[in-house]
Coordinates of N, CA and C in Angstrom, one line a residue:
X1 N -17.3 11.4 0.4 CA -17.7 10.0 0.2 C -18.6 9.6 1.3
X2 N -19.2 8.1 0.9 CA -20.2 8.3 1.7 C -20.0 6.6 2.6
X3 N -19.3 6.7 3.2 CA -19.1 5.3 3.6 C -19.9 4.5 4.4
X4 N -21.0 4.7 4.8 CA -22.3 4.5 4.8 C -22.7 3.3 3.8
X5 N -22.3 3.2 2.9 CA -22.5 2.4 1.3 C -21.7 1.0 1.7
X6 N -20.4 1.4 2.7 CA -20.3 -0.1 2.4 C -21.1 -1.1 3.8
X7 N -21.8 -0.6 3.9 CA -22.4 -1.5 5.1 C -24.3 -1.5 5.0
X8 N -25.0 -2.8 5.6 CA -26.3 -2.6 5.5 C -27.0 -1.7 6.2
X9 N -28.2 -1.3 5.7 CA -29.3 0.0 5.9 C -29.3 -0.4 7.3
X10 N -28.9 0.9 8.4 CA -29.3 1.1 9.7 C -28.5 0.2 10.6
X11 N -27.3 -0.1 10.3 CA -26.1 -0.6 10.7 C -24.8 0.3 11.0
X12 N -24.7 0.2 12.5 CA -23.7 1.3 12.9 C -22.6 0.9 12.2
X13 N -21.5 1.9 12.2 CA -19.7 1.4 12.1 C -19.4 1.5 13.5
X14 N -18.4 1.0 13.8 CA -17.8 0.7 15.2 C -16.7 2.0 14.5
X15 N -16.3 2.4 16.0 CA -15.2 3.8 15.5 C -14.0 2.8 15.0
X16 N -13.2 3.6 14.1 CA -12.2 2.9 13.9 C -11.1 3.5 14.8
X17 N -10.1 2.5 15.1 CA -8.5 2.9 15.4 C -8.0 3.7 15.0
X18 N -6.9 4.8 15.4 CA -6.2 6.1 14.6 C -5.8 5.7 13.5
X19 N -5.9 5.7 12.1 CA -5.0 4.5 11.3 C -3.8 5.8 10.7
X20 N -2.4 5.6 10.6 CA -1.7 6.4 9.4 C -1.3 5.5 8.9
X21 N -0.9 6.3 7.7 CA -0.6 5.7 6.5 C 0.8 6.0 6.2
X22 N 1.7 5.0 5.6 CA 3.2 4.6 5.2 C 3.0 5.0 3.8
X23 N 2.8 5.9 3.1 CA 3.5 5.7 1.2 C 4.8 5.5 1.0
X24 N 5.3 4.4 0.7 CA 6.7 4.4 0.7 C 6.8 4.6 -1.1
X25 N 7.5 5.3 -1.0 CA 8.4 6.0 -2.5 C 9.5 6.4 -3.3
X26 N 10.3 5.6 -2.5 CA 11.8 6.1 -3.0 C 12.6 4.9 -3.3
X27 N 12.1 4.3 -4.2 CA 12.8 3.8 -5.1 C 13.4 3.9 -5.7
X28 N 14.4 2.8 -7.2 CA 15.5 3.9 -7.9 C 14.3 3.5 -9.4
X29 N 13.4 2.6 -9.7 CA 12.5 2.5 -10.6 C 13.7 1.7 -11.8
X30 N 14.6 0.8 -11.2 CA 15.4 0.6 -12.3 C 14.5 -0.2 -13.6
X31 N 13.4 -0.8 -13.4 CA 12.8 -1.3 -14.7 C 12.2 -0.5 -15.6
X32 N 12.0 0.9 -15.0 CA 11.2 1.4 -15.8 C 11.8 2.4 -17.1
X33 N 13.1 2.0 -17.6 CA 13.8 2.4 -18.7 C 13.8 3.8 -18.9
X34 N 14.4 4.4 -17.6 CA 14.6 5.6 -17.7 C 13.6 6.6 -17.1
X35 N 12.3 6.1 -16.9 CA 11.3 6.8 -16.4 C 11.2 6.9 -15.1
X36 N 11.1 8.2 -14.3 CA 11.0 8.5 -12.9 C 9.6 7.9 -12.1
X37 N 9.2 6.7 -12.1 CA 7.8 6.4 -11.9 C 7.4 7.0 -10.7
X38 N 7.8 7.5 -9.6 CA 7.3 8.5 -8.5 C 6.6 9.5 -9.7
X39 N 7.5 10.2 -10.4 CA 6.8 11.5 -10.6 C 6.2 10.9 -12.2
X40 N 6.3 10.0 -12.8 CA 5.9 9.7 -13.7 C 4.2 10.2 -14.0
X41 N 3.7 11.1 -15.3 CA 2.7 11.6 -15.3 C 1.4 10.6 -15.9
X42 N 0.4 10.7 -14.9 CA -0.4 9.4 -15.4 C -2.1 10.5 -15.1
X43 N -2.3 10.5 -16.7 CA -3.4 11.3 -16.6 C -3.2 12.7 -16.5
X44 N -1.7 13.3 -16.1 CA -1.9 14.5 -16.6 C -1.5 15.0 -15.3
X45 N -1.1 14.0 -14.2 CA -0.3 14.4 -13.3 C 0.3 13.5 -12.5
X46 N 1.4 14.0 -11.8 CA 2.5 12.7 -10.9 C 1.6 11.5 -10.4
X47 N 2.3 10.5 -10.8 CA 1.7 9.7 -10.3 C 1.3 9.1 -9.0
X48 N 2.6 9.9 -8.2 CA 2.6 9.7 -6.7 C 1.4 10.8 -5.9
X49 N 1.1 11.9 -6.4 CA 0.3 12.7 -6.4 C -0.9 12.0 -6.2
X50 N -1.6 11.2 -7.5 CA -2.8 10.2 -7.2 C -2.7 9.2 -6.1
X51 N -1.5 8.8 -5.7 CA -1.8 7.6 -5.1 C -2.2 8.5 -3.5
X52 N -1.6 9.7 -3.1 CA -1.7 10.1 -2.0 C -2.9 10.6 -1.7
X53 N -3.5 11.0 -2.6 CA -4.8 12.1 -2.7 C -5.6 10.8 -2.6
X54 N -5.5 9.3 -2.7 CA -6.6 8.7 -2.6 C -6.8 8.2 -0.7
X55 N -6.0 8.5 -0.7 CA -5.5 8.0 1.3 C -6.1 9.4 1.7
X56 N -5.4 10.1 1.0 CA -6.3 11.7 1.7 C -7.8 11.5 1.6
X57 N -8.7 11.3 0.5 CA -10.0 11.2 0.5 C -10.6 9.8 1.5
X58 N -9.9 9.4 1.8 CA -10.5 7.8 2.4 C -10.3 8.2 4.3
X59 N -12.1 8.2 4.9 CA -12.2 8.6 5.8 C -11.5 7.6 7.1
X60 N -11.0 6.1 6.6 CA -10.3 5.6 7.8 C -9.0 6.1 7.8
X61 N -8.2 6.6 7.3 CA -6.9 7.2 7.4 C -7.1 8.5 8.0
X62 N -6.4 8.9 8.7 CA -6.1 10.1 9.9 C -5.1 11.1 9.4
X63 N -4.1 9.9 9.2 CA -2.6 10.9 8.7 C -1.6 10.2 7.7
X64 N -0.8 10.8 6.8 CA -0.1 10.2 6.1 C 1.4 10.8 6.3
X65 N 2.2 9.8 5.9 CA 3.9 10.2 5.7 C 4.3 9.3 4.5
X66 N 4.9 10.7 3.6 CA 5.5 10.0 2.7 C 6.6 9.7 2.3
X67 N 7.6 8.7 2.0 CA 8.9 8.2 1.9 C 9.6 8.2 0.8
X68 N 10.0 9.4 0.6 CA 10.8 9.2 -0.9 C 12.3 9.3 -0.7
X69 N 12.9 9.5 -2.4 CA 14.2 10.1 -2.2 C 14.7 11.4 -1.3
X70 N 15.5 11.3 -1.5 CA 16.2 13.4 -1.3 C 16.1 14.1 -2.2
X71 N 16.2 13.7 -3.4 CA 15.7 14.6 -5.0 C 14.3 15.1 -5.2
X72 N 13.8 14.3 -4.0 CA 12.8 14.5 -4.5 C 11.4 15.3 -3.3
X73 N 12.1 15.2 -2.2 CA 11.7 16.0 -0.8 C 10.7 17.4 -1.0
X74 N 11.9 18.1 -1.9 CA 10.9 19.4 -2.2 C 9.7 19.1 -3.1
X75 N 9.8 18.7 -3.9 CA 9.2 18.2 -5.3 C 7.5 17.6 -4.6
X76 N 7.9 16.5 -4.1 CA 6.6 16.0 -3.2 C 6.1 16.6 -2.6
X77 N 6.7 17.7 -1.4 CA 6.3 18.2 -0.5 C 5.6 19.0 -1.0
X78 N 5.9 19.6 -2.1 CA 4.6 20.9 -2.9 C 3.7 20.3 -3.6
X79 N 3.5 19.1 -3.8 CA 2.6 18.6 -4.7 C 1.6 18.3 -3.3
X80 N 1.9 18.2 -2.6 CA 1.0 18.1 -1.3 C 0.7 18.7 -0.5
X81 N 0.8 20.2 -1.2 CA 0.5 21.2 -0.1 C -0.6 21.3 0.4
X82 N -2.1 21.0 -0.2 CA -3.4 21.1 -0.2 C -3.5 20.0 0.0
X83 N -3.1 19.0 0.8 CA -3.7 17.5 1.3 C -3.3 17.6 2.8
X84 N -4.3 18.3 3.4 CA -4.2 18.4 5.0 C -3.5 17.1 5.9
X85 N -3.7 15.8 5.6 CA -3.5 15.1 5.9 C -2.1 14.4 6.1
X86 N -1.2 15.0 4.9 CA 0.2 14.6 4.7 C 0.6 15.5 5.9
X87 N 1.3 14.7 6.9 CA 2.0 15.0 7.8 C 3.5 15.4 7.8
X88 N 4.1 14.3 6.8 CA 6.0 14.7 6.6 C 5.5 14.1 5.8
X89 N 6.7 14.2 5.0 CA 7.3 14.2 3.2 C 9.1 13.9 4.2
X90 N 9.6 12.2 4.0 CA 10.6 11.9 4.7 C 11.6 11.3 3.9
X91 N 12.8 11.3 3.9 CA 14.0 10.3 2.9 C 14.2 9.6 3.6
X92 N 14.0 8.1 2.4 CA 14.0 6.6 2.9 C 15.3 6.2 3.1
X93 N 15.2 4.8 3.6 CA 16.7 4.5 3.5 C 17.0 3.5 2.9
X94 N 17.4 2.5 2.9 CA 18.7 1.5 1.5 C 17.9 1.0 1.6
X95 N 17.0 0.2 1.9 CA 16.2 -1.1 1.6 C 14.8 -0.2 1.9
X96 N 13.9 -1.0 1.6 CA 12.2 -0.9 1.6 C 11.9 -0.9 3.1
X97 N 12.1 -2.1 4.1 CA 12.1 -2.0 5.4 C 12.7 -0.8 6.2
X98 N 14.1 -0.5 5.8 CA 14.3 0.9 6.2 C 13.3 1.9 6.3
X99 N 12.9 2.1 5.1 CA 12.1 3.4 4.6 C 10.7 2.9 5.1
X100 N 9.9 1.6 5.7 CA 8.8 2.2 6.5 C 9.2 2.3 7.8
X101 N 10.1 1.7 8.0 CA 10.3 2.2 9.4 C 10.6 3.8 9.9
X102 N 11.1 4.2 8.6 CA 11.3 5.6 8.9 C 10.4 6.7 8.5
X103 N 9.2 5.8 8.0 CA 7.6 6.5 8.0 C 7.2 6.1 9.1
X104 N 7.0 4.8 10.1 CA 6.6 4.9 11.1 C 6.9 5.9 12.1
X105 N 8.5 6.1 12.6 CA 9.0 7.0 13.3 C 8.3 8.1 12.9
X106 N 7.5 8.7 11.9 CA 7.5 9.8 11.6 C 6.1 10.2 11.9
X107 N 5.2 8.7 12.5 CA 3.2 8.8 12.5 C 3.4 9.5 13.9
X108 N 2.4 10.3 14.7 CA 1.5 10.6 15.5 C 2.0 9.5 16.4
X109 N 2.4 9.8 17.9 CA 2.4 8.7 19.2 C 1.3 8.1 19.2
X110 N 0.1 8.8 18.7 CA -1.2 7.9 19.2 C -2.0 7.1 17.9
X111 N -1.0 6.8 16.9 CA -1.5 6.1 16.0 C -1.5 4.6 16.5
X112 N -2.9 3.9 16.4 CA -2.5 2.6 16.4 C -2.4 1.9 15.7
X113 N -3.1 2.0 14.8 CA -2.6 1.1 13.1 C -1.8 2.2 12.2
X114 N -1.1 1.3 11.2 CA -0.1 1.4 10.3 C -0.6 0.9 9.1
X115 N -1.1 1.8 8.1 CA -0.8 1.3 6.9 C 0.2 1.7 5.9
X116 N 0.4 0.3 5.1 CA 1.8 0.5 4.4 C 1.5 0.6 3.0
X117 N 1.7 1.5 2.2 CA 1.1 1.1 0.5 C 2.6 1.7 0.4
X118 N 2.0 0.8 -1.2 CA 3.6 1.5 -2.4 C 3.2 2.2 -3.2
X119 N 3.8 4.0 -2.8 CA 3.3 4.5 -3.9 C 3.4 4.5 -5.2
X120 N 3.9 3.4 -6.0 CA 3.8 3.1 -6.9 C 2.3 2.2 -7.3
X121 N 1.6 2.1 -6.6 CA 0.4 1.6 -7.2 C -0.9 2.5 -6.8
X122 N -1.3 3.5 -7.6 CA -1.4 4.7 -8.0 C -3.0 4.2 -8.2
X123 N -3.6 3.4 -8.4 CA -4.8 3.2 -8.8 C -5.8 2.6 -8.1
X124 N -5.4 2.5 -6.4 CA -6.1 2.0 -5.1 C -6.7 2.9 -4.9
X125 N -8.6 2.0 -4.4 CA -9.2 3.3 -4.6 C -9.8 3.0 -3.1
X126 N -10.6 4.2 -2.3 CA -10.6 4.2 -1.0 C -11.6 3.3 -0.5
X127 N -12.1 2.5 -1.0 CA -12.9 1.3 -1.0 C -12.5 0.2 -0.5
X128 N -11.2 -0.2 -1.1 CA -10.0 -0.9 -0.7 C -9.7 -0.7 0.6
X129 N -8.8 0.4 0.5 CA -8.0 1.0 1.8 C -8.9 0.7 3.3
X130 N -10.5 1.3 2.9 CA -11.1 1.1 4.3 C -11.6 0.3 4.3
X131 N -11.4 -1.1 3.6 CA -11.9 -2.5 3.5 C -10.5 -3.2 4.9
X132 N -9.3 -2.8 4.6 CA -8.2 -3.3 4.8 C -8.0 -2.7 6.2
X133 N -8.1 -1.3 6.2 CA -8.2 -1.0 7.3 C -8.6 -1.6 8.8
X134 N -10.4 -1.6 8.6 CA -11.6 -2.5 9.0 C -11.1 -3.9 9.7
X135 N -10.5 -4.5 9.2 CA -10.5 -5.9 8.7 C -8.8 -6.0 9.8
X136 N -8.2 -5.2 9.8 CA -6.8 -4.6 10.6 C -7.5 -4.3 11.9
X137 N -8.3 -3.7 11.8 CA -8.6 -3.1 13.4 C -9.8 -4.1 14.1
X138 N -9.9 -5.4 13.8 CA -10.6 -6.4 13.9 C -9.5 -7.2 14.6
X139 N -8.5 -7.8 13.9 CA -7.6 -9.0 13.7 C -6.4 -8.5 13.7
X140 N -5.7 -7.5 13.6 CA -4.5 -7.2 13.9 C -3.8 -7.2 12.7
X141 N -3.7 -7.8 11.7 CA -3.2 -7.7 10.5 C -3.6 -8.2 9.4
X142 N -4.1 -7.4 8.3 CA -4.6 -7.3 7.0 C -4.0 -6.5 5.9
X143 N -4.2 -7.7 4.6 CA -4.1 -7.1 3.3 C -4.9 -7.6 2.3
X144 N -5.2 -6.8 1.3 CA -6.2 -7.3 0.3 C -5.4 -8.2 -0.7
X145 N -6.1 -8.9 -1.4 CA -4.9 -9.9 -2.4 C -6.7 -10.4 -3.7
X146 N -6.2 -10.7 -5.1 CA -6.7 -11.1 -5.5 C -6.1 -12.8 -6.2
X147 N -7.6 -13.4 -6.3 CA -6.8 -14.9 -7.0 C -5.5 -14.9 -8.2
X148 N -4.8 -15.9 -8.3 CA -4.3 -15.8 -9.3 C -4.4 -16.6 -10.5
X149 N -4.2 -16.3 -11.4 CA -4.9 -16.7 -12.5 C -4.0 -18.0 -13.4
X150 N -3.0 -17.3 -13.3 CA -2.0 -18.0 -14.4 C -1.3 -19.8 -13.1
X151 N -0.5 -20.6 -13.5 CA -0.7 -21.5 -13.4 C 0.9 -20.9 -12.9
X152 N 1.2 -21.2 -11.8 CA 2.7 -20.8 -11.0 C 3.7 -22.0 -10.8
X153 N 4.7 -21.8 -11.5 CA 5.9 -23.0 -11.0 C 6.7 -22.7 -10.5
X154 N 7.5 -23.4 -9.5 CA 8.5 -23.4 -8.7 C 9.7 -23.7 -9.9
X155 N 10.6 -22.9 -10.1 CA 11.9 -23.0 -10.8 C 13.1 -23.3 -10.3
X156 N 13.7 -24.1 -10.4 CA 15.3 -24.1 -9.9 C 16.5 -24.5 -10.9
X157 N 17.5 -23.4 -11.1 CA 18.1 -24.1 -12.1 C 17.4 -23.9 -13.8
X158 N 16.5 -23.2 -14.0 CA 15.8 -23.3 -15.1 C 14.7 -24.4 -14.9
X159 N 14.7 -25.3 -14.7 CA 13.6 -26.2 -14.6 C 12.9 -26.4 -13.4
X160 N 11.8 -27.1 -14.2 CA 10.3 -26.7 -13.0 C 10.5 -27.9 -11.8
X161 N 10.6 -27.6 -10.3 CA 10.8 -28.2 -9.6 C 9.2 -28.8 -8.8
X162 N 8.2 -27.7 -8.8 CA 7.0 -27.8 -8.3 C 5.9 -27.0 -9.3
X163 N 4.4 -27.4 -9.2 CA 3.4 -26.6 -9.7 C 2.6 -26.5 -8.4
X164 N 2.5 -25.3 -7.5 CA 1.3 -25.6 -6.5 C 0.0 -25.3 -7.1
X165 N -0.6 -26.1 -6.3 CA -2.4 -25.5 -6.9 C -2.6 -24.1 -6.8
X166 N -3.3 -23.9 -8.0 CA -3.5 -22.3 -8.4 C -4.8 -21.9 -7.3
X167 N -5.7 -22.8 -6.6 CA -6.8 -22.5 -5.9 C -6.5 -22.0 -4.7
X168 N -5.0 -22.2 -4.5 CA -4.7 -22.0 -3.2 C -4.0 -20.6 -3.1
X169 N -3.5 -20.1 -4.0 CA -2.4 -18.8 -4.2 C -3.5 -17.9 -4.4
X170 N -2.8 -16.5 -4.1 CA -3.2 -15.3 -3.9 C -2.4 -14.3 -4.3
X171 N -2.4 -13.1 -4.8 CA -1.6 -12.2 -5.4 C -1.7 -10.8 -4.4
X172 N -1.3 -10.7 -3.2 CA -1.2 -9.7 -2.5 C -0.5 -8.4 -2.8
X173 N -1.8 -7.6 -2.3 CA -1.4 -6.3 -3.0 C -0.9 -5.2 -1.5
X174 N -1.0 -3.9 -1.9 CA -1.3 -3.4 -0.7 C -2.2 -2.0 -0.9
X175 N -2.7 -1.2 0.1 CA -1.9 -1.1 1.5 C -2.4 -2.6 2.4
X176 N -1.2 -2.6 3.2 CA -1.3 -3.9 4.1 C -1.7 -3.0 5.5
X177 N -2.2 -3.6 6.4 CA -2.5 -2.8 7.8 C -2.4 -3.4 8.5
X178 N -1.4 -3.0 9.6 CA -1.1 -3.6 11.3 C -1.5 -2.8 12.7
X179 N -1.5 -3.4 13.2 CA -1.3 -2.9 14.8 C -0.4 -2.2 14.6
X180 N -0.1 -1.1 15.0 CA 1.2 -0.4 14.7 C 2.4 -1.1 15.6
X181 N 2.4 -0.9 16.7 CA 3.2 -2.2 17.8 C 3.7 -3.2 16.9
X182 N 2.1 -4.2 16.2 CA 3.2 -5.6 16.1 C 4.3 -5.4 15.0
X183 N 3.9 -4.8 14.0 CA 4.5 -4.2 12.7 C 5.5 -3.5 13.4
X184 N 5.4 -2.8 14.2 CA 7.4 -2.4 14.3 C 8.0 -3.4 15.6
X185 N 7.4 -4.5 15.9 CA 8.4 -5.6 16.8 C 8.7 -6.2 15.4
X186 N 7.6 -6.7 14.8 CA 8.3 -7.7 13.5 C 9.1 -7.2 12.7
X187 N 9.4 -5.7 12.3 CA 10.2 -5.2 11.2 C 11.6 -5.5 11.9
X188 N 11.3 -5.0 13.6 CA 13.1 -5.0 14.0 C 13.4 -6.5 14.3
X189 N 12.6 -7.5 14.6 CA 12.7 -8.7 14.7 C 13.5 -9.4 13.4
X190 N 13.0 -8.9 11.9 CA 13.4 -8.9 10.3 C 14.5 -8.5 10.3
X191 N 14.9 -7.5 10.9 CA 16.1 -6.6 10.8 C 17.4 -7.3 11.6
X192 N 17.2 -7.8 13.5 CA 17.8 -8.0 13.8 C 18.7 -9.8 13.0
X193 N 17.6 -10.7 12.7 CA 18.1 -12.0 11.7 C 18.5 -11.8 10.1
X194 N 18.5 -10.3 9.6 CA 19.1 -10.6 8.4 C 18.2 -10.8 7.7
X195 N 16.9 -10.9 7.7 CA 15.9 -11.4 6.6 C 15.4 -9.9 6.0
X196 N 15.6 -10.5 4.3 CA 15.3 -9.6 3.3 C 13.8 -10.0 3.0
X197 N 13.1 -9.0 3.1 CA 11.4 -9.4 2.8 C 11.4 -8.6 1.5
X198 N 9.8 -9.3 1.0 CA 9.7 -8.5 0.0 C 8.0 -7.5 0.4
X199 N 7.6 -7.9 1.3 CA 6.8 -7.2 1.7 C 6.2 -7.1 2.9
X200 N 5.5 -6.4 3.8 CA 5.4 -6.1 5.4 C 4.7 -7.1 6.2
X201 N 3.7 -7.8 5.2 CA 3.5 -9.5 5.7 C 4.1 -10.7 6.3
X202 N 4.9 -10.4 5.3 CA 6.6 -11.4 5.7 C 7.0 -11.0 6.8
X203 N 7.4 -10.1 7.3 CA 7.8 -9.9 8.8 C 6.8 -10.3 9.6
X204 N 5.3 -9.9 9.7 CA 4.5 -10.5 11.0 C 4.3 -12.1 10.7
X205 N 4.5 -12.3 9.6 CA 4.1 -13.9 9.5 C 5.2 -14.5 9.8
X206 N 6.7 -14.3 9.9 CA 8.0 -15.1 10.4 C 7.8 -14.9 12.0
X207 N 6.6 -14.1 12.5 CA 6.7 -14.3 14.1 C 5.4 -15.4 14.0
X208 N 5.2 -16.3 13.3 CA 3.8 -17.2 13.7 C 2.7 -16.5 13.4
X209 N 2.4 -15.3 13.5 CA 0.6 -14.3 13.6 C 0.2 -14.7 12.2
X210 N -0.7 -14.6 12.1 CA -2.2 -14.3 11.4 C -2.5 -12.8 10.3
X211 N -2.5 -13.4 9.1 CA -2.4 -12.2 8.1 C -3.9 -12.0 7.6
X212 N -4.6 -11.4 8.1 CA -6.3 -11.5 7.5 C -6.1 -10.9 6.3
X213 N -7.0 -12.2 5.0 CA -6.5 -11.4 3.5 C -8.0 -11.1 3.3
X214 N -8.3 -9.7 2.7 CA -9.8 -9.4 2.7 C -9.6 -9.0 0.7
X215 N -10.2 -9.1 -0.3 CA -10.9 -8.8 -1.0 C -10.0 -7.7 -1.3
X216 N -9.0 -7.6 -2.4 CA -8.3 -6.5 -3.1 C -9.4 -6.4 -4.6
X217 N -8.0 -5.7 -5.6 CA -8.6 -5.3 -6.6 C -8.1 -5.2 -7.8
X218 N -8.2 -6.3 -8.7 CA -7.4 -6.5 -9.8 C -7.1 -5.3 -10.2
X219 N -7.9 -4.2 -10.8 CA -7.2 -2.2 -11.1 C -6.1 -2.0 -10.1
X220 N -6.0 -2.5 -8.8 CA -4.7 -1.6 -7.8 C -3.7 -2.4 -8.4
X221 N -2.8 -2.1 -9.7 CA -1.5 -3.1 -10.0 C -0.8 -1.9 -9.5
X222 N 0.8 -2.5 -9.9 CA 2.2 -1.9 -9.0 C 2.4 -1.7 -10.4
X223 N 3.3 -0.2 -10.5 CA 3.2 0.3 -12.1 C 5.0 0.1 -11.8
X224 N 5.3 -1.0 -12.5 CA 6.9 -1.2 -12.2 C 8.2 -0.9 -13.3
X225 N 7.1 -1.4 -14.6 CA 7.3 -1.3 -16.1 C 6.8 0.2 -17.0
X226 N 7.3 0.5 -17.8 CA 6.4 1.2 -19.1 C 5.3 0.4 -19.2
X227 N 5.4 -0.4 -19.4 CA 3.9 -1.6 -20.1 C 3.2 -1.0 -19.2
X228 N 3.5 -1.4 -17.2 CA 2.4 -1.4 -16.6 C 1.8 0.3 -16.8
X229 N 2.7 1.4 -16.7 CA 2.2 2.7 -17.1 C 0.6 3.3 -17.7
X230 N 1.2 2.2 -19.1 CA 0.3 2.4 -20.5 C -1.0 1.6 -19.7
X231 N -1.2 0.3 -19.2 CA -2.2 0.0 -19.0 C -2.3 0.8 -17.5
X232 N -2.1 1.5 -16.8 CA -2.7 2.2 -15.6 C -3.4 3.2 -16.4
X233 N -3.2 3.9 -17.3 CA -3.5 4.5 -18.3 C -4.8 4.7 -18.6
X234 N -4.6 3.5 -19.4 CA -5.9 2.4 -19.9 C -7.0 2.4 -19.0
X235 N -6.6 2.4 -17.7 CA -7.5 1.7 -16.6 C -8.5 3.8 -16.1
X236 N -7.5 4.2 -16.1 CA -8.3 5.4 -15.7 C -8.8 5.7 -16.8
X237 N -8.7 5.6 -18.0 CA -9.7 5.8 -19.1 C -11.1 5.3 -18.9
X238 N -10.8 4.4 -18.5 CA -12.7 3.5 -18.7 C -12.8 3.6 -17.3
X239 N -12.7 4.0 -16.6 CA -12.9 4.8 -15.4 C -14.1 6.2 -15.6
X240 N -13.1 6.9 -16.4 CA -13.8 8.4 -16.7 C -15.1 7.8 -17.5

């Protein structure tokens, strides 16, 4: 690739930071009615397979570790034998915070950014990644997010308590990218008060910092459901 493209004619790039990358993957997929969505086949092969091979082709990433079950250690590790870049193939632990932490322990001493993606969203393409990257090694922490569309209520009880304005929401996706540093003070900082995040933002933003949101990509959805499968599907179709 030619990343030259995303910048104007005769405009250097500043080097980037060492960046690795977190795939975290070891989930149990309980929505997806029986379907193994790690290895789930999308296009004719695992779908965690795509999501890694796109970090492999994307020249700000250095190195990867990926986070799965124990069932599934061997299974990954061979689908990745030809992606120089995958460093370990590692088993997560009980929670999501667990399991990047135990991809961080696993990057290069001299990594200084951390990116975190879920390998469940299989259709991030390296455009993204070194958008987020960029944009991390600027400001310290970034994630891509697109608008959201539909009209959001606050529920309590069944009934609607609040409507915020839709102009102001954003639907954050990932990979998200930190400083590698601040991202493992904030995760143990999460860890030591008991707070359940739902994603690696949430920890640097409970210390007060600054989350730079750059320009995601309505195609990078989280394939959580069957439904979402069929349309990831869909999406590489009119791709080809």
């Amino acid at each position: 690739m030619d990343i030259t493209r995303l910048t104007k004619p005769g405009r250097k790039l500043l080097p980037l930071k060492k960046c690795g990358a977190v795939i975290v993957a070891a989930g149990s997929a309980s929505r997806m009615g029986g379907i193994d969505k790690v290895m789930a086949q999308l296009h004719g092969e695992p779908m965690i397979l795509r999501t890694v091979r796109t970090f492999q082709e994307c020249d700000a990433i250095s190195e990867i570790v990926v986070v799965t079950r124990q069932d599934l250690i061997m299974r990954i590790t061979d689908l990745c034998r030809n992606l120089p870049k995958v460093k370990a193939v590692v088993v997560g632990g009980a929670s999501r915070q667990e399991s990047v932490n135990l991809g961080l322990n696993s990057l290069s001493p001299d990594v200084k950014l951390a990116a975190v993606h879920d390998g469940a969203r299989p259709l991030v393409t390296w455009q993204v990644i070194d958008r987020v990257v960029r944009a991390a090694h600027t400001y310290g922490a970034a994630a891509p997010a697109v608008p959201v569309k539909d009209t959001i209520k606050v529920v309590k009880g069944g009934v609607v308590v609040n409507t915020p304005d839709r102009s102001t929401l954003q639907a954050v996706q990932t990979p998200q990218v930190f400083d590698f540093d601040l991202l493992r003070g904030a995760l143990k900082k999460a860890q030591e008060d008991g707070a359940q995040l739902t994603d690696d933002c949430s920890a640097v933003e409970r210390m007060g910092l600054a989350v730079r949101i750059v320009e995601g990509d309505e195609e990078n959805l989280k394939v959580t459901t069957p439904v979402d499968l069929k349309i990831a599907e869909m999406i590489l179709e009119g791709r080809k």
